[in-house]
């Protein structure tokens, strides 16, 4: 399995990017080689390059992806991709006062699984105050990564 982990983020206000950076720092301290990558710089066909991927994304406006993830989303949504080698976990950031709360995280999760990706753990949909949700999600991520590493 290896210990390389991609931490992809899509953000408008910087919260997802900050969490991705924090996640990389925590993973590094645990001995995992990891890298924070903006979805703006990501090609769909390269998603399976890492043994495990994390997605931390916000929703913008009326359920839309954030600006830096828009082109990635269009490419993913309009294509026909083979993501059977993609193992991932996903966390959405949003504001539950909006009708389309965390819609991009749900839509991204659905498309990744539509193309064969395997989500490990539950998708977390966090509100504005996301610290507790993040801690729970990160703990679950570590359990799943450890389990995959031991079973490979």
Short mmCIF file of C-alpha atoms in Angstrom, two decimals:
data_model
loop_
_atom_site.label_atom_id
_atom_site.label_comp_id
_atom_site.label_asym_id
_atom_site.label_seq_id
_atom_site.Cartn_x
_atom_site.Cartn_y
_atom_site.Cartn_z
CA UNK A 1 0.00 0.00 0.00
CA UNK A 2 2.76 2.45 0.80
CA UNK A 3 2.40 5.50 2.94
CA UNK A 4 1.91 8.26 0.38
CA UNK A 5 -1.24 10.32 0.85
CA UNK A 6 -2.60 13.13 -1.30
CA UNK A 7 -4.62 15.79 0.51
CA UNK A 8 -6.71 17.57 -2.12
CA UNK A 9 -8.57 20.75 -1.32
CA UNK A 10 -11.04 23.11 -2.93
CA UNK A 11 -11.63 26.42 -1.19
CA UNK A 12 -12.94 29.96 -1.54
CA UNK A 13 -12.13 31.44 1.87
CA UNK A 14 -9.01 29.41 2.67
CA UNK A 15 -10.47 27.13 5.37
CA UNK A 16 -10.16 23.95 3.31
CA UNK A 17 -6.61 24.88 2.30
CA UNK A 18 -5.68 25.53 5.95
CA UNK A 19 -7.17 22.20 7.02
CA UNK A 20 -5.32 20.42 4.21
CA UNK A 21 -2.05 21.95 5.43
CA UNK A 22 -2.80 20.95 9.02
CA UNK A 23 -3.66 17.45 7.83
CA UNK A 24 -0.36 17.12 5.96
CA UNK A 25 1.54 18.26 9.08
CA UNK A 26 -0.27 15.73 11.26
CA UNK A 27 0.22 12.91 8.76
CA UNK A 28 3.93 13.74 8.48
CA UNK A 29 4.30 13.52 12.27
CA UNK A 30 2.70 10.07 12.09
CA UNK A 31 5.23 8.94 9.48
CA UNK A 32 3.16 9.31 6.31
CA UNK A 33 4.54 11.04 3.25
CA UNK A 34 1.79 13.43 2.24
CA UNK A 35 1.23 16.40 0.02
CA UNK A 36 -1.39 19.16 -0.05
CA UNK A 37 -2.72 19.71 -3.60
CA UNK A 38 -5.21 22.28 -4.82
CA UNK A 39 -7.89 20.80 -7.06
CA UNK A 40 -7.06 23.72 -9.32
CA UNK A 41 -3.79 21.93 -10.12
CA UNK A 42 -5.24 18.43 -10.37
CA UNK A 43 -6.07 16.34 -13.43
CA UNK A 44 -8.75 13.67 -12.96
CA UNK A 45 -6.60 11.01 -14.63
CA UNK A 46 -3.89 11.54 -11.97
CA UNK A 47 -6.17 10.90 -8.97
CA UNK A 48 -5.04 7.28 -8.69
CA UNK A 49 -1.37 8.23 -8.47
CA UNK A 50 -1.42 8.00 -4.66
CA UNK A 51 -2.41 4.90 -2.67
CA UNK A 52 -4.79 6.98 -0.52
CA UNK A 53 -6.37 10.39 -1.10
CA UNK A 54 -8.17 12.82 1.15
CA UNK A 55 -10.56 15.48 -0.13
CA UNK A 56 -11.36 18.57 1.93
CA UNK A 57 -13.75 20.78 -0.01
CA UNK A 58 -16.11 23.66 0.56
CA UNK A 59 -19.36 24.45 -1.21
CA UNK A 60 -19.93 27.88 -2.68
CA UNK A 61 -23.01 29.82 -3.67
CA UNK A 62 -25.92 27.63 -4.69
CA UNK A 63 -24.22 24.25 -4.20
CA UNK A 64 -21.33 24.97 -6.55
CA UNK A 65 -17.70 23.92 -6.23
CA UNK A 66 -15.32 26.63 -5.07
CA UNK A 67 -13.63 28.58 -7.85
CA UNK A 68 -10.32 26.71 -7.57
CA UNK A 69 -12.10 23.36 -8.01
CA UNK A 70 -14.47 24.36 -10.81
CA UNK A 71 -12.39 23.17 -13.80
CA UNK A 72 -11.55 19.91 -12.00
CA UNK A 73 -15.25 19.34 -11.28
CA UNK A 74 -16.25 20.04 -14.89
CA UNK A 75 -13.66 17.55 -16.13
CA UNK A 76 -14.75 14.90 -13.62
CA UNK A 77 -18.47 15.42 -14.14
CA UNK A 78 -18.39 15.46 -17.94
CA UNK A 79 -15.95 12.62 -18.50
CA UNK A 80 -15.92 8.86 -18.29
CA UNK A 81 -13.12 7.90 -15.94
CA UNK A 82 -11.72 4.73 -14.41
CA UNK A 83 -11.09 5.46 -10.73
CA UNK A 84 -11.17 1.87 -9.48
CA UNK A 85 -7.71 2.32 -7.93
CA UNK A 86 -8.83 5.41 -5.97
CA UNK A 87 -9.08 4.93 -2.21
CA UNK A 88 -10.29 8.07 -0.51
CA UNK A 89 -11.98 9.87 2.36
CA UNK A 90 -13.88 13.14 2.06
CA UNK A 91 -14.80 16.04 4.30
CA UNK A 92 -17.06 18.90 3.28
CA UNK A 93 -17.03 22.37 4.79
CA UNK A 94 -20.05 24.61 4.64
CA UNK A 95 -22.64 26.70 6.41
CA UNK A 96 -25.81 24.83 7.25
CA UNK A 97 -27.87 28.01 7.03
CA UNK A 98 -27.61 27.60 3.24
CA UNK A 99 -30.08 25.34 1.44
CA UNK A 100 -27.31 23.59 -0.55
CA UNK A 101 -25.20 22.88 2.55
CA UNK A 102 -22.18 20.77 1.56
CA UNK A 103 -23.64 19.98 -1.87
CA UNK A 104 -20.24 19.96 -3.56
CA UNK A 105 -18.85 17.38 -1.12
CA UNK A 106 -21.89 15.16 -1.75
CA UNK A 107 -21.67 15.59 -5.52
CA UNK A 108 -17.92 14.97 -5.60
CA UNK A 109 -18.30 11.87 -3.44
CA UNK A 110 -21.01 10.52 -5.74
CA UNK A 111 -19.00 11.06 -8.92
CA UNK A 112 -15.87 9.49 -7.43
CA UNK A 113 -17.83 6.36 -6.50
CA UNK A 114 -19.70 6.40 -9.84
CA UNK A 115 -16.31 5.94 -11.52
CA UNK A 116 -15.21 3.14 -9.19
CA UNK A 117 -13.51 5.04 -6.38
CA UNK A 118 -13.70 3.45 -2.93
CA UNK A 119 -14.60 5.73 -0.04
CA UNK A 120 -13.22 4.61 3.32
CA UNK A 121 -15.30 5.84 6.24
CA UNK A 122 -18.27 8.16 6.24
CA UNK A 123 -18.33 11.44 4.38
CA UNK A 124 -18.27 14.25 6.95
CA UNK A 125 -20.32 17.37 6.28
CA UNK A 126 -19.11 20.03 8.69
CA UNK A 127 -20.65 23.38 9.52
CA UNK A 128 -18.88 26.70 10.13
CA UNK A 129 -17.50 25.43 13.46
CA UNK A 130 -15.77 22.34 12.13
CA UNK A 131 -13.04 21.55 14.68
CA UNK A 132 -14.85 18.65 16.38
CA UNK A 133 -16.06 17.19 13.08
CA UNK A 134 -12.51 17.43 11.68
CA UNK A 135 -10.99 15.65 14.69
CA UNK A 136 -13.49 12.81 14.41
CA UNK A 137 -12.91 12.56 10.64
CA UNK A 138 -9.11 12.61 11.00
CA UNK A 139 -9.21 9.83 13.62
CA UNK A 140 -11.35 7.73 11.27
CA UNK A 141 -8.95 8.45 8.39
CA UNK A 142 -5.98 7.21 10.41
CA UNK A 143 -7.86 4.02 11.37
CA UNK A 144 -8.71 3.35 7.73
CA UNK A 145 -5.21 4.09 6.44
CA UNK A 146 -3.71 1.85 9.13
CA UNK A 147 -6.16 -0.93 8.30
CA UNK A 148 -5.38 -0.68 4.58
CA UNK A 149 -1.63 -0.68 5.25
CA UNK A 150 -1.89 -3.76 7.47
CA UNK A 151 -4.06 -5.60 4.95
CA UNK A 152 -1.87 -4.92 1.91
#
